[in-house]
XYZ file of C-alpha atoms in Angstrom:
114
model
C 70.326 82.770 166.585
C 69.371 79.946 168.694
C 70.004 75.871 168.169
C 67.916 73.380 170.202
C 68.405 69.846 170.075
C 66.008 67.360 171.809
C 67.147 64.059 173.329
C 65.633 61.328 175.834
C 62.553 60.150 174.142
C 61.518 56.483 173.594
C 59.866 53.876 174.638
C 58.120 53.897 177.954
C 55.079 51.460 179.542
C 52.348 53.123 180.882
C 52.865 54.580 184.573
C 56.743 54.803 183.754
C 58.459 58.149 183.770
C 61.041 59.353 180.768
C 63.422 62.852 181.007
C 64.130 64.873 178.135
C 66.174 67.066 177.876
C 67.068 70.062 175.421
C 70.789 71.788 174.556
C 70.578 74.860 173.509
C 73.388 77.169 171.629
C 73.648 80.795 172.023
C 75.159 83.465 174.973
C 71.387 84.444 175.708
C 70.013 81.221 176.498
C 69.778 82.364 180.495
C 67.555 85.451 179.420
C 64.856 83.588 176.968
C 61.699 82.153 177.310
C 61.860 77.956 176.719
C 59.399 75.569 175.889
C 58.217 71.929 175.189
C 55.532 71.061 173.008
C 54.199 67.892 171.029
C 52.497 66.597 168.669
C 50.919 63.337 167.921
C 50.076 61.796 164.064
C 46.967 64.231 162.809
C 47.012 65.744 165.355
C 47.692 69.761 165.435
C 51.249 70.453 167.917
C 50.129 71.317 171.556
C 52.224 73.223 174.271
C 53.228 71.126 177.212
C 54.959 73.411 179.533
C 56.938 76.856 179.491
C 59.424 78.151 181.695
C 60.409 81.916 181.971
C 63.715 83.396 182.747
C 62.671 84.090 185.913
C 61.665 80.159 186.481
C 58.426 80.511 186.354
C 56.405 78.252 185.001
C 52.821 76.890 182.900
C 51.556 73.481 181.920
C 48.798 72.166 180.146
C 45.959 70.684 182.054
C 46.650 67.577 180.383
C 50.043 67.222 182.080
C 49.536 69.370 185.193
C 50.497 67.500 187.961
C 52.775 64.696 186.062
C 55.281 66.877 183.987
C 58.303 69.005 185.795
C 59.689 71.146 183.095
C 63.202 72.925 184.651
C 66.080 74.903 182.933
C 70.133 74.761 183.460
C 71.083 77.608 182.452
C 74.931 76.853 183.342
C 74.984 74.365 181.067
C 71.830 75.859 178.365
C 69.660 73.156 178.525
C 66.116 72.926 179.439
C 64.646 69.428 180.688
C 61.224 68.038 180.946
C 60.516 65.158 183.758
C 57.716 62.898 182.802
C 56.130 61.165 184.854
C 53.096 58.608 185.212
C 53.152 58.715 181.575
C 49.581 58.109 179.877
C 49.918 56.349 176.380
C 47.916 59.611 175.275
C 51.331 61.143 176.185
C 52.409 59.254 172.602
C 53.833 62.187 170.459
C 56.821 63.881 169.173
C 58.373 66.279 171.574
C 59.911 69.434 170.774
C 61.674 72.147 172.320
C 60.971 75.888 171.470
C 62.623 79.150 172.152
C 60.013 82.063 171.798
C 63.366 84.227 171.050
C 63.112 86.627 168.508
C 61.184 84.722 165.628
C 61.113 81.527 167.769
C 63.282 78.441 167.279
C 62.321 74.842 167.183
C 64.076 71.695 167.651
C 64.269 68.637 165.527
C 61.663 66.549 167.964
C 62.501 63.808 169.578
C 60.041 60.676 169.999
C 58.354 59.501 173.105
C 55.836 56.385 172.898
C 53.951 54.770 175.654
C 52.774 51.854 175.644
C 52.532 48.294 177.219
């Protein structure tokens, strides 16, 4: 199976730009599908960007333009470059796998504000 852990979030004014990035365990990681999505308070979890195996990637409109997502896959991590961050960009972050079953990780926060 698959571990993901999330870090980089936090506190970030409006216009400024934050990286996350997400470790992933696992022999396979160069061959599977990753992810970021987020989700604010009552709100329902949203995808933000995916990136194949092949590097190809998909964003939501919402972020087209402003987010980068991109994958190491010598060292199995996937990151996600924000930038020109909105304070509707407020939410907790979290990486996915669509591997088998699909794996999440634990979130990390990202706030904007002034």
């Amino acid at each position: 199976q698959v571990q993901l852990v999330e870090s980089g979030g936090g506190l970030v004014q409006p216009g400024g730009s934050l990286r996350l990035s997400c470790a992933a365990s696992g022999s396979i990681f160069s061959i599977i599908t990753m992810g970021w999505y987020r989700q604010a308070p009552g709100k329902q979890r949203e995808l933000v960007a995916i990136i194949t195996s092949t590097d190809n990637t998909n964003y939501a409109d919402s972020v087209k333009g402003r987010f980068t997502i991109s994958r190491d896959n010598a060292k199995n991590t996937v990151y996600l470059q924000m930038n020109s961050l909105k304070p509707e960009d407020t939410a907790v972050y979290y990486c996915y796998t669509s591997y088998r079953s699909g794996y999440w990780g634990q979130g990390t926060q990202v706030t904007v504000s002034s």
